mmCIF file of C-alpha atoms and ligand atoms in Angstrom:
data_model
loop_
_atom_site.group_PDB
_atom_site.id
_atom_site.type_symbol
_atom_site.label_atom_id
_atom_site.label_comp_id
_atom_site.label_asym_id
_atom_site.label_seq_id
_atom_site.Cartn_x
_atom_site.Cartn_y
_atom_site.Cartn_z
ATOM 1 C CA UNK K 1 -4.933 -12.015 -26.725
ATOM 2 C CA UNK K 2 -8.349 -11.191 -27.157
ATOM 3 C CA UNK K 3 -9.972 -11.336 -23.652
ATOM 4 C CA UNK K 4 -8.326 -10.288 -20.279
ATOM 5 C CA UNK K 5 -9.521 -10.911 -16.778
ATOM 6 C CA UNK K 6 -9.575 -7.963 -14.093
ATOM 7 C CA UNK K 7 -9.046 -7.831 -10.293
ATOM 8 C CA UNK K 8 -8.346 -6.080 -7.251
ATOM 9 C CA UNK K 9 -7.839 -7.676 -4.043
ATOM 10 C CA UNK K 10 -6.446 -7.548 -0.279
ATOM 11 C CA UNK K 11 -6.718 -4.216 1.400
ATOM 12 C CA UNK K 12 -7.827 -1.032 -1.298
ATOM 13 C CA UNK K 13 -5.481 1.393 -1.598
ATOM 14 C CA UNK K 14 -6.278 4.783 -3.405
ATOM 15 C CA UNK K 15 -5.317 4.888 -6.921
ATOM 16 C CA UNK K 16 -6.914 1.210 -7.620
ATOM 17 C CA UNK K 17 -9.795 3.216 -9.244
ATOM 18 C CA UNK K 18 -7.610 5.129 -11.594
ATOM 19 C CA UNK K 19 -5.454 1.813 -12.361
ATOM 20 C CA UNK K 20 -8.691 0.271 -13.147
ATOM 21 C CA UNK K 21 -9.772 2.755 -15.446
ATOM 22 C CA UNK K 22 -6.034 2.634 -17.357
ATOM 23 C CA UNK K 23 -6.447 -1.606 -17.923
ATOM 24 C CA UNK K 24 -10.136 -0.902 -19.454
ATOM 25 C CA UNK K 25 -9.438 1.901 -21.556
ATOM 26 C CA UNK K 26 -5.897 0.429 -22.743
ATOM 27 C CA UNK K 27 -7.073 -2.899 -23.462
ATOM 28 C CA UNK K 28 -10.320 -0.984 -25.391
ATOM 29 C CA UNK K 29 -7.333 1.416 -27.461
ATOM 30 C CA UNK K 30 -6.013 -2.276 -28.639
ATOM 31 C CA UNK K 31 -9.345 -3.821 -29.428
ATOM 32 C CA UNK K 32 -8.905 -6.618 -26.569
ATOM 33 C CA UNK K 33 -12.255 -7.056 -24.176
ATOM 34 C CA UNK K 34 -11.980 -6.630 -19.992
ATOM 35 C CA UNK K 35 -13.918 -8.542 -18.380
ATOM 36 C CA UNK K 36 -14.193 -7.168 -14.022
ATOM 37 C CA UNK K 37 -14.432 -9.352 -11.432
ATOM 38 C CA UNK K 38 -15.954 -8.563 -8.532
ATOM 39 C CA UNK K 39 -14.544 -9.051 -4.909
ATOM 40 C CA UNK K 40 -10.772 -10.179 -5.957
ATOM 41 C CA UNK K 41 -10.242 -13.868 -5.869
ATOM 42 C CA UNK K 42 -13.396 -14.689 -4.212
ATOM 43 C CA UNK K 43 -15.733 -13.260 -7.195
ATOM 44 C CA UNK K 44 -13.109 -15.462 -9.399
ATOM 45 C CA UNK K 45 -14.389 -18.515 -7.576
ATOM 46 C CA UNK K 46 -18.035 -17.702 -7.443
ATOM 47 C CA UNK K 47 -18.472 -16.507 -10.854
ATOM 48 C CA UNK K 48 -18.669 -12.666 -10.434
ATOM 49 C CA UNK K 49 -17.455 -11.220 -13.586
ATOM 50 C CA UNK K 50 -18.823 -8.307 -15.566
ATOM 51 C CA UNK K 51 -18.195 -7.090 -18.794
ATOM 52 C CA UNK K 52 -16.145 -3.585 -19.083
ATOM 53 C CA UNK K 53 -17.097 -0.765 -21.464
ATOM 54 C CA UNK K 54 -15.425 2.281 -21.962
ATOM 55 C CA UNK K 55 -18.425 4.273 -19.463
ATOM 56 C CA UNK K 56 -17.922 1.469 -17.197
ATOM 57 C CA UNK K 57 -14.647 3.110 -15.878
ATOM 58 C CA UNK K 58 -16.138 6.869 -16.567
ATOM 59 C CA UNK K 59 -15.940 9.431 -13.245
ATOM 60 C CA UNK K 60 -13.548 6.934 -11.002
ATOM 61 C CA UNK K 61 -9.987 8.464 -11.737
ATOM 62 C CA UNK K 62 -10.412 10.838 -8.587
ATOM 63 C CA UNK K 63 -12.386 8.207 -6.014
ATOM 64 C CA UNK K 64 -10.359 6.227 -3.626
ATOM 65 C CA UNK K 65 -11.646 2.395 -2.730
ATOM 66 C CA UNK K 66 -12.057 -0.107 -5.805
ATOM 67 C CA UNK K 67 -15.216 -0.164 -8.299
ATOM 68 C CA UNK K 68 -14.544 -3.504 -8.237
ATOM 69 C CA UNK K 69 -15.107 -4.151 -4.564
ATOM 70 C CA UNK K 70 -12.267 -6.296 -3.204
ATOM 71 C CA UNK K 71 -11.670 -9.187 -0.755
ATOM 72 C CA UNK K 72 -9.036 -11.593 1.223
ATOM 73 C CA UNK K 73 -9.641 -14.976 0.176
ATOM 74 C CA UNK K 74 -8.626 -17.707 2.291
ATOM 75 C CA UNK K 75 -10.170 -20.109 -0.475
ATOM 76 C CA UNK K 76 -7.701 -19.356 -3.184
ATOM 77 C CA UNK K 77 -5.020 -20.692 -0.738
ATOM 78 C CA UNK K 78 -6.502 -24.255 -1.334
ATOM 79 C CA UNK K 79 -6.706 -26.835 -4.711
ATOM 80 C CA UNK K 80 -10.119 -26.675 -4.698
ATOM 81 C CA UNK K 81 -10.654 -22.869 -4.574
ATOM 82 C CA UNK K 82 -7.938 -22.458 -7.319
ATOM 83 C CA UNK K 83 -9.589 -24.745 -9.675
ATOM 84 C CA UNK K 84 -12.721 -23.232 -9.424
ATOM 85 C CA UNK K 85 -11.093 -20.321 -10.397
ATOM 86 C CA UNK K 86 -9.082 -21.384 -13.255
ATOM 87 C CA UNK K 87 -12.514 -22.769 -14.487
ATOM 88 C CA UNK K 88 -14.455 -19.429 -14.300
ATOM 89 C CA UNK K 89 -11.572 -17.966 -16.599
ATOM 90 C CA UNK K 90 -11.498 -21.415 -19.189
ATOM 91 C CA UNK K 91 -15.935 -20.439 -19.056
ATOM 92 C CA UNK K 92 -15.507 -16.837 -20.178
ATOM 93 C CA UNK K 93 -12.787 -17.559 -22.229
ATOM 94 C CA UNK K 94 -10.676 -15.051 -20.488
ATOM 95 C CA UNK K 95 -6.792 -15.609 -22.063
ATOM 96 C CA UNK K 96 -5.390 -13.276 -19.131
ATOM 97 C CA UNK K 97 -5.450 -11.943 -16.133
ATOM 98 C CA UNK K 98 -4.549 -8.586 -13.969
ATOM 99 C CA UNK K 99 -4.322 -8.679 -10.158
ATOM 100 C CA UNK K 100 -4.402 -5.564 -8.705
ATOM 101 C CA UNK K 101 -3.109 -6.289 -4.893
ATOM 102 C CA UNK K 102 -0.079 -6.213 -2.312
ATOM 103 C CA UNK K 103 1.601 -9.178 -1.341
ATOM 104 C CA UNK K 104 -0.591 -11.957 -0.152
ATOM 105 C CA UNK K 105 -2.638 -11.138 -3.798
ATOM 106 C CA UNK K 106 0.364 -11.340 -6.422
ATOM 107 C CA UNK K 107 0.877 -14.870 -4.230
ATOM 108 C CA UNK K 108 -2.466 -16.140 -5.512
ATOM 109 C CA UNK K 109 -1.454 -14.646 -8.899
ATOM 110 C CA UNK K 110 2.293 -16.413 -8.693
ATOM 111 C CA UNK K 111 -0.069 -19.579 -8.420
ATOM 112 C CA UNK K 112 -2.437 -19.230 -11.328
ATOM 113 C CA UNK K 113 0.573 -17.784 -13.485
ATOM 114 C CA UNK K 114 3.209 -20.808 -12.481
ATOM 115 C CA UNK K 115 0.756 -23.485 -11.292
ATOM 116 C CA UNK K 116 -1.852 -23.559 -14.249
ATOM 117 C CA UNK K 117 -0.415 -21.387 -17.020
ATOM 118 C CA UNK K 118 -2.413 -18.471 -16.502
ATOM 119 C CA UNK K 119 -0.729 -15.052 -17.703
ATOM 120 C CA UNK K 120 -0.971 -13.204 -15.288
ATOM 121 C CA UNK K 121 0.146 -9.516 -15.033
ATOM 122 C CA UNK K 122 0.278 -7.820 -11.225
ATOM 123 C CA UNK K 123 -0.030 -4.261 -10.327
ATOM 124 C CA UNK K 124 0.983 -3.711 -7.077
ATOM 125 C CA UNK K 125 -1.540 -1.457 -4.929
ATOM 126 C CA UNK K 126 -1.355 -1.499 -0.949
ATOM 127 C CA UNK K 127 -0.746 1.590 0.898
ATOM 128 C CA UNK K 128 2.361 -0.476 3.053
ATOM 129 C CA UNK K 129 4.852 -0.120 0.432
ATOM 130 C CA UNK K 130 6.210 -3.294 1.621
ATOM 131 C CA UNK K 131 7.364 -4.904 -1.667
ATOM 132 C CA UNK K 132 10.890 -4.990 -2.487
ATOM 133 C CA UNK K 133 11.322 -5.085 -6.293
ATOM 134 C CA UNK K 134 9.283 -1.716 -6.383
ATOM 135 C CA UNK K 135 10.268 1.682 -4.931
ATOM 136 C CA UNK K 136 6.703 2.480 -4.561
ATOM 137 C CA UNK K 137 2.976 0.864 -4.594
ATOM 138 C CA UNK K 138 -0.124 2.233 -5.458
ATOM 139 C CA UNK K 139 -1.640 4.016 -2.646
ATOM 140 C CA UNK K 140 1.265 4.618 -0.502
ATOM 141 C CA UNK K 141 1.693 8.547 -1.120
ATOM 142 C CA UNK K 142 -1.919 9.029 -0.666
ATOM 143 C CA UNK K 143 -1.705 6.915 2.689
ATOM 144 C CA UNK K 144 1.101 9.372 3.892
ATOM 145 C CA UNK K 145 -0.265 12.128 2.798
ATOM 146 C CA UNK K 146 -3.602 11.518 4.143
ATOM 147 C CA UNK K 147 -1.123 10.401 7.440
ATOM 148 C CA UNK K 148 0.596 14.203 7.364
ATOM 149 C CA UNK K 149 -3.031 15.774 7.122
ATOM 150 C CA UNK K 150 -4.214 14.473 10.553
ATOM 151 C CA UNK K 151 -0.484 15.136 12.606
ATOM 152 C CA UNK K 152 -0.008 18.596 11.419
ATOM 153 C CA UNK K 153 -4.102 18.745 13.179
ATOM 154 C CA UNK K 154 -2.090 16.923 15.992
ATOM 155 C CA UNK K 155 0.716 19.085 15.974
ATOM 156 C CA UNK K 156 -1.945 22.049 17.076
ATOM 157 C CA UNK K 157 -3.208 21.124 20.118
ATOM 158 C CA UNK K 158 0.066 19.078 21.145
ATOM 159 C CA UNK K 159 1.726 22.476 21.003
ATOM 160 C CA UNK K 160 -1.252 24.587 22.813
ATOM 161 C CA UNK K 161 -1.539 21.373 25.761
ATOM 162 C CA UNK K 162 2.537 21.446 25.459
ATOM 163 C CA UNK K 163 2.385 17.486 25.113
ATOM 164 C CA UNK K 164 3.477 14.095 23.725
ATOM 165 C CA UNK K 165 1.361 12.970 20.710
ATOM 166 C CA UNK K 166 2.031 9.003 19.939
ATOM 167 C CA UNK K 167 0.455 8.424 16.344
ATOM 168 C CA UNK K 168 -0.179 4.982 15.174
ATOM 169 C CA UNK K 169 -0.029 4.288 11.568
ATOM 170 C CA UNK K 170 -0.862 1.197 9.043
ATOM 171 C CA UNK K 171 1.566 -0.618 7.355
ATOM 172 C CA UNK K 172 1.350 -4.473 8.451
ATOM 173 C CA UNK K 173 5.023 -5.630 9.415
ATOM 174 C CA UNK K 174 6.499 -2.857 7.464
ATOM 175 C CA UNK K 175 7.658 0.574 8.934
ATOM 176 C CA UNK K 176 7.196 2.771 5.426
ATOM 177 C CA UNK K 177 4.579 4.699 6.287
ATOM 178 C CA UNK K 178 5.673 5.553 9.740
ATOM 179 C CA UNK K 179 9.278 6.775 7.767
ATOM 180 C CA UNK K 180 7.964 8.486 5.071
ATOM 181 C CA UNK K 181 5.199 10.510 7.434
ATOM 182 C CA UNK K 182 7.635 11.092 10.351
ATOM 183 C CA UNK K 183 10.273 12.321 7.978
ATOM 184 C CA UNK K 184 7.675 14.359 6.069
ATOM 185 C CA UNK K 185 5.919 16.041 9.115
ATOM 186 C CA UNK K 186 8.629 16.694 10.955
ATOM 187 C CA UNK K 187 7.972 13.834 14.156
ATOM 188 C CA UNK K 188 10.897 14.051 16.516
ATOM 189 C CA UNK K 189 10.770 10.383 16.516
ATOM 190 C CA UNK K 190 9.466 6.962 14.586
ATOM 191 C CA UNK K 191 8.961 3.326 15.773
ATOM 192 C CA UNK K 192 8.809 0.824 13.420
ATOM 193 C CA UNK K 193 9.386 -3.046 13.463
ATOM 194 C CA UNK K 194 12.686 -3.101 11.512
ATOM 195 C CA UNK K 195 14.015 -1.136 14.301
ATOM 196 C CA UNK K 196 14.297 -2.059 18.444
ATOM 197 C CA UNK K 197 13.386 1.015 20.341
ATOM 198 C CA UNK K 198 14.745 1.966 23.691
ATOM 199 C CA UNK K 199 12.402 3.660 26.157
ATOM 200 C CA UNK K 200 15.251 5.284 27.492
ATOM 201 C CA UNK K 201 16.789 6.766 24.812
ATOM 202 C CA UNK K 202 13.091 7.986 23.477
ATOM 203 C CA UNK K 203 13.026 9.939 26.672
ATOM 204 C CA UNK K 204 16.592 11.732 26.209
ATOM 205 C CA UNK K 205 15.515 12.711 22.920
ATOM 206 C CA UNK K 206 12.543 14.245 24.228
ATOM 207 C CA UNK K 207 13.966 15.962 26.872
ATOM 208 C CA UNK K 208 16.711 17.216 24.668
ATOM 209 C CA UNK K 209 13.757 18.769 22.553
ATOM 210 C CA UNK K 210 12.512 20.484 25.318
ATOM 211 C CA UNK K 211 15.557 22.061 26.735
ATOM 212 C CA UNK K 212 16.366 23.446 22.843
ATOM 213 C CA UNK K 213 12.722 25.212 22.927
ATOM 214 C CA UNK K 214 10.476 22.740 21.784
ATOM 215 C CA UNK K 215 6.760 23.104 22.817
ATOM 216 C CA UNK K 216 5.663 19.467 21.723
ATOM 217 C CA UNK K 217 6.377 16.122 20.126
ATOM 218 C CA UNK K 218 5.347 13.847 17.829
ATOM 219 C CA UNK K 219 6.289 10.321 18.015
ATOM 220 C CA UNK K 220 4.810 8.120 14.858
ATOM 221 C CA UNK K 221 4.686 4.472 16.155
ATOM 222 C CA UNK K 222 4.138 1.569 13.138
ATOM 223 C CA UNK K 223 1.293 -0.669 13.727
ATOM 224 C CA UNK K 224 3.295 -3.617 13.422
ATOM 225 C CA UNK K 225 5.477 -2.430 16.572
ATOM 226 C CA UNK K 226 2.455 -1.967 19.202
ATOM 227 C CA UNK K 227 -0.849 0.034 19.392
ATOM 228 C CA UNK K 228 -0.347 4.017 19.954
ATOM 229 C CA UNK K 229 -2.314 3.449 23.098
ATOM 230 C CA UNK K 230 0.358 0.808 24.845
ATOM 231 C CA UNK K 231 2.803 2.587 23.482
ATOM 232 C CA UNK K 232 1.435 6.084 25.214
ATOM 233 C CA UNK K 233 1.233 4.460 28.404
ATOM 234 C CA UNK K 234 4.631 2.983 29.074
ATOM 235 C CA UNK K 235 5.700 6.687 27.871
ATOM 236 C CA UNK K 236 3.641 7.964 30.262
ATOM 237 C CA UNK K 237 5.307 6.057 33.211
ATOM 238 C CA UNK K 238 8.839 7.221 32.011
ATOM 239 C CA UNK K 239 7.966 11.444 31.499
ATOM 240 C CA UNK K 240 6.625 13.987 33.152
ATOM 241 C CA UNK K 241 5.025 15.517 30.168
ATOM 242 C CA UNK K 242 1.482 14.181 29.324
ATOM 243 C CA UNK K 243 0.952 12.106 26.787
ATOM 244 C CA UNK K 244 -1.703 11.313 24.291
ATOM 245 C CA UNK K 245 -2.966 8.308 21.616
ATOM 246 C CA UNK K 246 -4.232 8.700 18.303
ATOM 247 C CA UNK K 247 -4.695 5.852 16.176
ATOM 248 C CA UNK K 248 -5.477 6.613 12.419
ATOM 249 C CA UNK K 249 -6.701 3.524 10.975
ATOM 250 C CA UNK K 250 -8.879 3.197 8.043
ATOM 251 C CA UNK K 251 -9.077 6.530 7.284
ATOM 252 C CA UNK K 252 -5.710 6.771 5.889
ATOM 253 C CA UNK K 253 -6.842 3.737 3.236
ATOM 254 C CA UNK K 254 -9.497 5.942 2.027
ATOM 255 C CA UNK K 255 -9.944 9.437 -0.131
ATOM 256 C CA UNK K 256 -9.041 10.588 -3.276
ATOM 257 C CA UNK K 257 -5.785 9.831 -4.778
ATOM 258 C CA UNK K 258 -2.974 11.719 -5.270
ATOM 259 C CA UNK K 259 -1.376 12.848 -8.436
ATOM 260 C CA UNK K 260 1.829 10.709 -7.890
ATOM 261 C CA UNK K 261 -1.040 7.658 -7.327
ATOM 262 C CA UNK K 262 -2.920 8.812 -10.115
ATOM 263 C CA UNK K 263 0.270 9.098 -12.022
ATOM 264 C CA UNK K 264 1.380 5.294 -11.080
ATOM 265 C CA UNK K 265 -1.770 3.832 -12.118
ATOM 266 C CA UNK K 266 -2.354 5.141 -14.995
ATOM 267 C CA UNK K 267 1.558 3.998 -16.287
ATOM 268 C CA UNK K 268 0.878 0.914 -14.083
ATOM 269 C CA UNK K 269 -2.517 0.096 -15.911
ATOM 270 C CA UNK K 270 -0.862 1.162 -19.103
ATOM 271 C CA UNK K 271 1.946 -1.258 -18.703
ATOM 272 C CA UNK K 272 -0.218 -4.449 -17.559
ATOM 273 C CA UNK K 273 -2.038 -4.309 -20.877
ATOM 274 C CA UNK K 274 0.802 -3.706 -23.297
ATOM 275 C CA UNK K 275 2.723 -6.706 -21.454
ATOM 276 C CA UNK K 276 -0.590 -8.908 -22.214
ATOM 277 C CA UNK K 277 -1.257 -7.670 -25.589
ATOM 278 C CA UNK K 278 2.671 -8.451 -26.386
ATOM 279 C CA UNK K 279 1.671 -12.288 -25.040
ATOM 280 C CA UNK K 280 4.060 -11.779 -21.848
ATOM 281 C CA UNK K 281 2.671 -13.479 -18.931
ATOM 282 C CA UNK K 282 3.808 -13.902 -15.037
ATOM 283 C CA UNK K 283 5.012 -10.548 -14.517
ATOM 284 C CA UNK K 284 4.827 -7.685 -12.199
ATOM 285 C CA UNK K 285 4.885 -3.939 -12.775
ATOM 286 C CA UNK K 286 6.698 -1.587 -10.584
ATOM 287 C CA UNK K 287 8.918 1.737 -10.210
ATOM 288 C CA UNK K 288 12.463 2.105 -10.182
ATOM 289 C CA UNK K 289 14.313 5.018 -10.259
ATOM 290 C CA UNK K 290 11.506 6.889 -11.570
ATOM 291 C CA UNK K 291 11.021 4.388 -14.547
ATOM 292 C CA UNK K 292 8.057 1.623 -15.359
ATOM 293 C CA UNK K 293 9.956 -1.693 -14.990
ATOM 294 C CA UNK K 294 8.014 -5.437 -15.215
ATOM 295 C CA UNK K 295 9.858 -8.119 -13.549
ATOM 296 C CA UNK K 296 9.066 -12.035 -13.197
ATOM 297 C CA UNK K 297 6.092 -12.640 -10.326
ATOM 298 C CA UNK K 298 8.309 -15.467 -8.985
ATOM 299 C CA UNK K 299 11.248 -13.168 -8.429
ATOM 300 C CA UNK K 300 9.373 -10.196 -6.944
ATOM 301 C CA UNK K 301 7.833 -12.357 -4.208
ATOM 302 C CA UNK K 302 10.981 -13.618 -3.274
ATOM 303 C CA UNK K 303 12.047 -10.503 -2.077
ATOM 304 C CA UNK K 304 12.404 -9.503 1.177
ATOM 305 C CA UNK K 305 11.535 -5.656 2.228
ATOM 306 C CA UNK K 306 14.319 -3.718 2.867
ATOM 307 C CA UNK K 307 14.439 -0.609 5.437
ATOM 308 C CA UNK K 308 15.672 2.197 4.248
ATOM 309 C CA UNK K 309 18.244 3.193 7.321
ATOM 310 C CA UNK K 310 19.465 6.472 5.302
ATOM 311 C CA UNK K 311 16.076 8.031 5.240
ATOM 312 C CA UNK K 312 15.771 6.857 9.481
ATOM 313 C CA UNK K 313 18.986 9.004 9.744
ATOM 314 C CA UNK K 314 18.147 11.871 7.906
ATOM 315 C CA UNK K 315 15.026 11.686 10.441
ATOM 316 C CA UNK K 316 17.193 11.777 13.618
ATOM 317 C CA UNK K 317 19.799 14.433 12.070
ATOM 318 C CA UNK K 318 17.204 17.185 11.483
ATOM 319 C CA UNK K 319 13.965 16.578 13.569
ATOM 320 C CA UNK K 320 15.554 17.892 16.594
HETATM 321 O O1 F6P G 401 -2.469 -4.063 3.807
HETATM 322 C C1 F6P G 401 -3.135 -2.872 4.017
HETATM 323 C C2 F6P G 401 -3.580 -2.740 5.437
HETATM 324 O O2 F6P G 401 -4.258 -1.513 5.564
HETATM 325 C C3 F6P G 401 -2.484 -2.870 6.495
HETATM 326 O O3 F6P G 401 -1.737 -1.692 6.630
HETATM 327 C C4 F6P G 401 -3.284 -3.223 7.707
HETATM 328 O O4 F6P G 401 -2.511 -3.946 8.635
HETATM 329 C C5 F6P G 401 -4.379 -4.081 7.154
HETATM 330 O O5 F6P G 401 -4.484 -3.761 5.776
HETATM 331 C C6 F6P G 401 -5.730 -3.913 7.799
HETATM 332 O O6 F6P G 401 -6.584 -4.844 7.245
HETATM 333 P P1 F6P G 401 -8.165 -4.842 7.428
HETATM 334 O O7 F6P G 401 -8.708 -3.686 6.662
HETATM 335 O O8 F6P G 401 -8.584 -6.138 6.853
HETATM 336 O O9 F6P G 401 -8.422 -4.698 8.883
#
C-alpha cells in the first residue's frame, strides 16, 4: 500500500491529536504517504484532503480536539454521499483508509470497507466508552478525569453549604463515565441508563450518609438518564437538604490528554498502519486486557455495550 487516507469524525475526544500524529509518522517510518482529510466524512465528500508531512503532525501530542477538524455527516448515510466519497479516494489514489471515531463513524467505515472494498482500519476515539469489543476508547480517561477535576471543586462548597450536588455527565446512552467518575471520586451515588433508579431508595441512602457523619453528597447522574437540573428538582421535593445542578458538558470533551490517552493512541495509531501496510483491511483496533487487539469492523459493531454491574457494586459497598 502506498497511499492511505486519514480521518476523524463524530464528537473529538482528547487523544485524537496524538493518534493522528502516530498514523503520519508510522506510515512515514514505512515509506507509505497520509493524505488528511478535513471534517471526517463530510471533507471525504467535498474533496478536503491535504497532504501529511512529518511537521504536519509536529507540537499536537499534548492538545485535545482534532487537527483535522471533525464532523457528523448525515450525507454519508445515503448512496449518493458514499459514492462521492469512494470517488475522492479512487481521485487521489488513496489505497486505504483510517477512521478515527465512536460508533456512528466506524458505521460509515463498516460501509466503505464491506460495501465498496475500501480497507478500512478504525480507531476508536469517543470519550463514552460505549463500544463493546474494546475495554477502553480514546478519550475516555481524559473525559473522567477532566469529570473528577470539577466534583472534587464540587465536593468543596457541597461540604461548606452541607448539600446535595447532582452532576450531569456525557456519555450518550451509555453510563461509563458516570461509573468510572462516581467510583473514582467517591459520589455516594450514580444514575445511569442501564440502571432504573428509585427516588426512594436514593433518599435512604442519603439519609443513611448523614446519620453516619456525612457533611455532603454527590450524586453523578448520566446524560442519557435526565438533565442534572430535572433530576435536582424531583430530589428536591423528596429531602430536606438543599440541592444543587451542575451540568459539565463540553468541557469534559476538551483539554489535554492524558498519559493513558496518549498511551492508546500512539499503540492505536501504531497498529492502524502496520494492519494497512500488512494489506489487512476492515478492521478495528482496541484494548483488551491491557493488550492491542484488531478485530473485524462487522463484528465490533455488532456488539452491544455491556454494563459493568461489579464496578456499580463496588460503588455502593464503599461510598457510604
Ligand atoms: O459522543 C460524544 C458526545 O460528547 C456524547 O457524550 C454527547 O451526547 C454528544 O457527543 C454531544 O454531541 P454534540 O457535541 O454534537 O452536542
Amino acid at each position: 500500500m502506498k497511499r492511505i487516507g486519514l480521518l476523524t469524525s463524530g464528537g473529538d475526544a482528547p487523544g485524537m491529536n496524538a493518534a493522528i500524529r502516530a498514523v503520519v509518522r508510522t506510515a512515514i517510518y514505512y515509506g507509505i504517504e497520509v493524505f488528511g482529510i478535513e471534517r471526517g466524512y463530510a471533507g471525504l465528500i467535498e474533496d478536503a484532503i491535504m497532504p501529511m508531512e512529518m511537521r504536519s503532525v509536529s507540537d499536537i501530542v499534548q492538545r485535545g480536539g482534532t487537527k483535522l477538524r471533525t464532523a457528523r455527516c448525515l450525507e454519508m448515510l445515503t448512496v449518493d454521499g458514499q459514492k462521492q466519497a469512494v470517488a475522492t479516494l479512487h481521485k487521489h489514489g488513496i489505497e486505504g483508509l483510517v477512521v478515527i471515531g465512536g460508533d456512528g463513524s466506524f458505521r460509515g467505515a463498516k460501509c466503505l470497507a464491506e460495501d465498496y472494498g475500501i480497507p478500512t482500519i478504525g480507531i476508536p476515539g469517543t470519550i463514552d466508552n460505549d463500544l463493546e469489543y474494546t475495554d477502553y476508547t480514546l478519550g475516555f480517561d481524559t473525559a473522567v478525569n477532566t469529570c473528577l477535576d470539577i466534583i472534587n471543586k464540587l465536593r468543596d462548597t457541597m461540604t461548606s453549604h452541607e448539600r446535595i450536588s447532582v452532576v450531569e455527565v456525557m456519555g450518550r446512552h451509555c453510563g461509563d463515565i458516570a461509573l468510572y467518575a462516581g467510583i473514582t471520586s467517591g459520589a455516594e451515588i450514580i444514575v445511569v441508563p442501564e440502571i432504573a433508579y428509585n427516588i426512594e431508595d436514593i433518599v435512604t441512602r442519603i439519609n443513611r450518609s448523614r446519620a453516619n457523619g456525612k457533611r455532603s453528597n454527590i450524586i453523578v447522574i448520566a446524560e442519557g438518564v435526565m438533565s442534572a437540573e430535572a433530576f435536582a428538582k424531583q430530589l428536591q421535593e423528596v429531602t430536606t437538604y438543599s440541592v444543587r445542578a451542575t451540568t459539565i458538558g463540553h468541557i469534559q470533551r476538551g483539554g489535554s490528554p492524558s498519559m493513558a490517552d496518549r498511551m492508546l493512541a500512539a499503540q492505536f495509531g501504531n497498529k492502524a498502519v502496520h494492519l494497512l501496510k500488512d494489506g489487512i483491511g476492515n478492521r478495528v483496533v482496541g484494548i483488551r486486557n491491557n493488550s492491542i487487539i484488531d478485530m473485524d469492523i462487522i463484528e465490533a459493531v455488532s456488539m452491544k455495550k455491556k454494563f459493568n454491574y461489579e464496578l456499580y457494586e463496588t460503588l455502593q459497598m464503599i461510598s457510604m
